[in-house]
mmCIF file of C-alpha atoms in Angstrom:
data_model
loop_
_atom_site.group_PDB
_atom_site.id
_atom_site.type_symbol
_atom_site.label_atom_id
_atom_site.label_comp_id
_atom_site.label_asym_id
_atom_site.label_seq_id
_atom_site.Cartn_x
_atom_site.Cartn_y
_atom_site.Cartn_z
ATOM 1 C CA VAL X 1 106.424 116.707 101.190
ATOM 2 C CA GLU X 2 107.444 113.127 101.306
ATOM 3 C CA LEU X 3 109.176 111.925 104.564
ATOM 4 C CA GLY X 4 111.136 108.648 104.645
ATOM 5 C CA LEU X 5 110.479 107.432 108.152
ATOM 6 C CA GLN X 6 110.671 103.755 107.240
ATOM 7 C CA SER X 7 110.145 102.645 110.969
ATOM 8 C CA VAL X 8 109.389 104.287 114.235
ATOM 9 C CA PHE X 9 111.926 102.276 115.889
ATOM 10 C CA ASP X 10 115.331 104.056 116.400
ATOM 11 C CA VAL X 11 117.125 100.849 116.789
ATOM 12 C CA THR X 12 115.944 100.070 113.143
ATOM 13 C CA GLY X 13 116.842 103.594 111.861
ATOM 14 C CA GLU X 14 120.429 103.052 113.352
ATOM 15 C CA ARG X 15 120.661 99.519 111.758
ATOM 16 C CA ILE X 16 119.691 100.922 108.265
ATOM 17 C CA ASN X 17 121.738 104.146 108.686
ATOM 18 C CA ARG X 18 118.671 106.394 108.558
ATOM 19 C CA CYS X 19 120.503 109.382 110.006
ATOM 20 C CA HIS X 20 117.690 110.761 112.093
ATOM 21 C CA THR X 21 115.795 109.628 115.114
ATOM 22 C CA TYR X 22 111.955 109.235 115.334
ATOM 23 C CA ALA X 23 111.903 112.199 117.697
ATOM 24 C CA GLU X 24 113.767 114.305 114.978
ATOM 25 C CA PHE X 25 111.138 113.096 112.409
ATOM 26 C CA LEU X 26 108.323 114.299 114.693
ATOM 27 C CA TYR X 27 109.926 117.627 114.981
ATOM 28 C CA GLY X 28 110.056 118.084 111.307
ATOM 29 C CA TYR X 29 106.743 116.522 110.753
ATOM 30 C CA ASN X 30 105.203 118.876 113.260
ATOM 31 C CA LYS X 31 106.875 121.964 111.725
ATOM 32 C CA LEU X 32 105.340 121.067 108.369
ATOM 33 C CA LYS X 33 101.933 120.141 109.771
ATOM 34 C CA GLU X 34 101.808 123.740 111.546
ATOM 35 C CA ARG X 35 102.396 125.258 108.046
ATOM 36 C CA GLY X 36 99.435 123.369 106.467
ATOM 37 C CA ILE X 37 101.747 121.357 104.215
ATOM 38 C CA ASN X 38 100.489 118.018 103.025
ATOM 39 C CA ILE X 39 102.885 115.179 104.150
ATOM 40 C CA CYS X 40 103.264 111.623 102.768
ATOM 41 C CA VAL X 41 105.207 109.274 105.170
ATOM 42 C CA HIS X 42 107.038 106.240 103.760
ATOM 43 C CA LEU X 43 107.297 102.988 105.744
ATOM 44 C CA ILE X 44 109.301 99.927 104.676
ATOM 45 C CA ASP X 45 108.205 96.481 105.601
ATOM 46 C CA GLY X 46 110.810 93.724 106.037
ATOM 47 C CA LEU X 47 113.626 95.858 107.498
ATOM 48 C CA PRO X 48 116.278 93.703 109.316
ATOM 49 C CA GLY X 49 115.525 93.046 112.857
ATOM 50 C CA GLU X 50 111.815 93.876 112.619
ATOM 51 C CA ASN X 51 108.991 91.545 113.282
ATOM 52 C CA LYS X 52 105.226 91.865 112.267
ATOM 53 C CA GLU X 53 104.349 93.474 115.499
ATOM 54 C CA MET X 54 106.943 96.200 115.140
ATOM 55 C CA MET X 55 105.827 96.964 111.521
ATOM 56 C CA ILE X 56 102.208 97.152 112.576
ATOM 57 C CA GLU X 57 103.228 99.507 115.495
ATOM 58 C CA SER X 58 105.019 101.813 112.930
ATOM 59 C CA ALA X 59 101.841 101.891 111.014
ATOM 60 C CA ARG X 60 99.576 102.615 113.882
ATOM 61 C CA ARG X 61 101.785 105.576 115.214
ATOM 62 C CA VAL X 62 102.039 106.932 111.692
ATOM 63 C CA GLY X 63 98.284 106.681 111.513
ATOM 64 C CA GLU X 64 97.865 108.693 114.763
ATOM 65 C CA LEU X 65 99.711 111.519 113.134
ATOM 66 C CA PHE X 66 97.025 111.811 110.457
ATOM 67 C CA PRO X 67 99.405 112.448 107.637
ATOM 68 C CA HIS X 68 97.770 113.345 104.311
ATOM 69 C CA CYS X 69 99.025 110.037 102.813
ATOM 70 C CA VAL X 70 101.267 107.047 103.462
ATOM 71 C CA LYS X 71 103.259 104.837 101.110
ATOM 72 C CA LEU X 72 104.036 101.335 102.426
ATOM 73 C CA HIS X 73 106.924 99.626 100.751
ATOM 74 C CA LEU X 74 108.557 96.181 100.789
ATOM 75 C CA LEU X 75 112.215 95.995 101.409
ATOM 76 C CA HIS X 76 114.012 95.294 98.220
ATOM 77 C CA ILE X 77 117.572 93.740 98.307
ATOM 78 C CA LEU X 78 119.356 95.268 95.475
ATOM 79 C CA GLU X 79 122.779 94.219 94.071
ATOM 80 C CA GLY X 80 125.792 96.399 95.100
ATOM 81 C CA THR X 81 124.306 97.341 98.550
ATOM 82 C CA VAL X 82 125.316 96.421 102.095
ATOM 83 C CA LEU X 83 122.053 94.396 102.445
ATOM 84 C CA ALA X 84 123.014 92.528 99.337
ATOM 85 C CA LYS X 85 126.148 91.407 101.015
ATOM 86 C CA GLU X 86 124.355 90.491 104.071
ATOM 87 C CA TYR X 87 121.630 88.455 102.227
ATOM 88 C CA LYS X 88 124.135 86.548 100.309
ATOM 89 C CA GLU X 89 125.915 85.788 103.613
ATOM 90 C CA GLY X 90 122.520 84.452 105.023
ATOM 91 C CA LYS X 91 122.277 87.196 107.608
ATOM 92 C CA ILE X 92 118.966 88.594 106.437
ATOM 93 C CA THR X 93 115.812 86.861 105.111
ATOM 94 C CA PRO X 94 113.384 88.840 103.051
ATOM 95 C CA LEU X 95 109.696 88.496 103.731
ATOM 96 C CA THR X 96 107.581 85.973 101.837
ATOM 97 C CA LYS X 97 104.752 87.168 99.816
ATOM 98 C CA ASP X 98 102.259 85.703 102.238
ATOM 99 C CA GLU X 99 103.936 87.428 105.141
ATOM 100 C CA TYR X 100 104.084 90.685 103.344
ATOM 101 C CA VAL X 101 100.340 90.490 102.424
ATOM 102 C CA ASP X 102 99.414 89.720 106.071
ATOM 103 C CA ILE X 103 101.456 92.503 107.347
ATOM 104 C CA ILE X 104 100.004 95.080 104.869
ATOM 105 C CA VAL X 105 96.472 94.080 105.748
ATOM 106 C CA SER X 106 97.110 94.466 109.425
ATOM 107 C CA GLN X 107 98.755 97.841 108.779
ATOM 108 C CA LEU X 108 95.857 98.991 106.826
ATOM 109 C CA GLU X 109 93.469 98.097 109.757
ATOM 110 C CA VAL X 110 95.377 100.583 111.992
ATOM 111 C CA ILE X 111 95.614 103.442 109.617
ATOM 112 C CA PRO X 112 92.623 105.855 109.660
ATOM 113 C CA LYS X 113 90.391 105.624 106.640
ATOM 114 C CA GLU X 114 90.868 109.480 106.126
ATOM 115 C CA VAL X 115 94.628 108.760 105.390
ATOM 116 C CA VAL X 116 95.363 108.390 101.724
ATOM 117 C CA ILE X 117 97.328 105.177 100.910
ATOM 118 C CA GLN X 118 99.394 105.873 97.758
ATOM 119 C CA ARG X 119 101.343 102.712 97.574
ATOM 120 C CA LEU X 120 100.961 99.096 98.790
ATOM 121 C CA THR X 121 104.264 97.944 97.377
ATOM 122 C CA GLY X 122 107.195 99.217 95.539
ATOM 123 C CA ASP X 123 109.070 98.461 92.337
ATOM 124 C CA GLY X 124 112.574 97.130 92.632
ATOM 125 C CA ALA X 125 114.731 97.507 89.549
ATOM 126 C CA ARG X 126 114.520 94.177 87.794
ATOM 127 C CA GLU X 127 118.213 94.327 86.686
ATOM 128 C CA SER X 128 119.540 94.733 90.221
ATOM 129 C CA LEU X 129 116.888 93.096 92.427
ATOM 130 C CA LEU X 130 118.131 90.051 94.363
ATOM 131 C CA ALA X 131 115.114 89.435 96.477
ATOM 132 C CA PRO X 132 112.197 88.987 97.004
ATOM 133 C CA MET X 133 111.796 88.121 93.377
ATOM 134 C CA TRP X 134 108.018 87.709 94.004
ATOM 135 C CA SER X 135 107.763 91.441 94.278
ATOM 136 C CA LEU X 136 108.113 91.619 90.579
ATOM 137 C CA LYS X 137 104.586 90.382 90.017
ATOM 138 C CA LYS X 138 102.945 93.568 91.467
ATOM 139 C CA PHE X 139 99.419 92.855 90.385
ATOM 140 C CA GLU X 140 99.538 89.328 91.960
ATOM 141 C CA VAL X 141 100.692 91.018 95.226
ATOM 142 C CA LEU X 142 97.868 93.713 95.073
ATOM 143 C CA ASN X 143 95.230 90.938 94.255
ATOM 144 C CA ALA X 144 96.640 88.947 97.171
ATOM 145 C CA ILE X 145 96.094 92.033 99.431
ATOM 146 C CA ASP X 146 92.387 92.447 98.180
ATOM 147 C CA LYS X 147 91.781 88.838 98.673
ATOM 148 C CA LEU X 148 93.069 88.741 102.213
ATOM 149 C CA MET X 149 90.923 91.784 103.189
ATOM 150 C CA ALA X 150 87.845 90.190 101.887
ATOM 151 C CA GLU X 151 88.657 86.859 103.618
ATOM 152 C CA ARG X 152 89.198 88.724 106.936
ATOM 153 C CA ASN X 153 86.166 90.922 106.229
ATOM 154 C CA THR X 154 88.196 93.963 107.039
ATOM 155 C CA PHE X 155 89.004 97.503 105.692
ATOM 156 C CA GLN X 156 91.274 100.383 106.331
ATOM 157 C CA GLY X 157 90.859 101.631 109.861
ATOM 158 C CA SER X 158 88.788 98.791 111.019
ATOM 159 C CA LYS X 159 90.890 98.266 114.181
ATOM 160 C CA LEU X 160 90.599 101.741 115.481
ATOM 161 C CA LYS X 161 88.266 102.865 118.127
#
């Protein structure tokens, strides 16, 4: 079962109209886990109001749950959405590629190596994507993540005790 948590922070959940709290997510997560159902948790990086530390904390707390897998996504700003209006008004700024790559590597360091990472970036529909346009070059993003991991001499779960 895939669960769209997006962030462990309820203030962010309210901001993006997630319609459930972190406590409610945990309740559902634990009910699935009790039944032996594999769970994939989705997180979105670059949500309005969140900083790097918050995004890493979301990954750390999800990692502590030991889901079967995690999908890490970049916030895409798509035409025709509330976020598109706010973006055009200058109220939100999408992550740069360098910021995103740094956050992803930092998140991987706090997710246990036993957790399968199914996605490191998502695909925004080219015809409706307003930002960030660099996300259309998926292989460049994945290569940048690999490069930074090598430069830091790090790996998934390296910051766990």
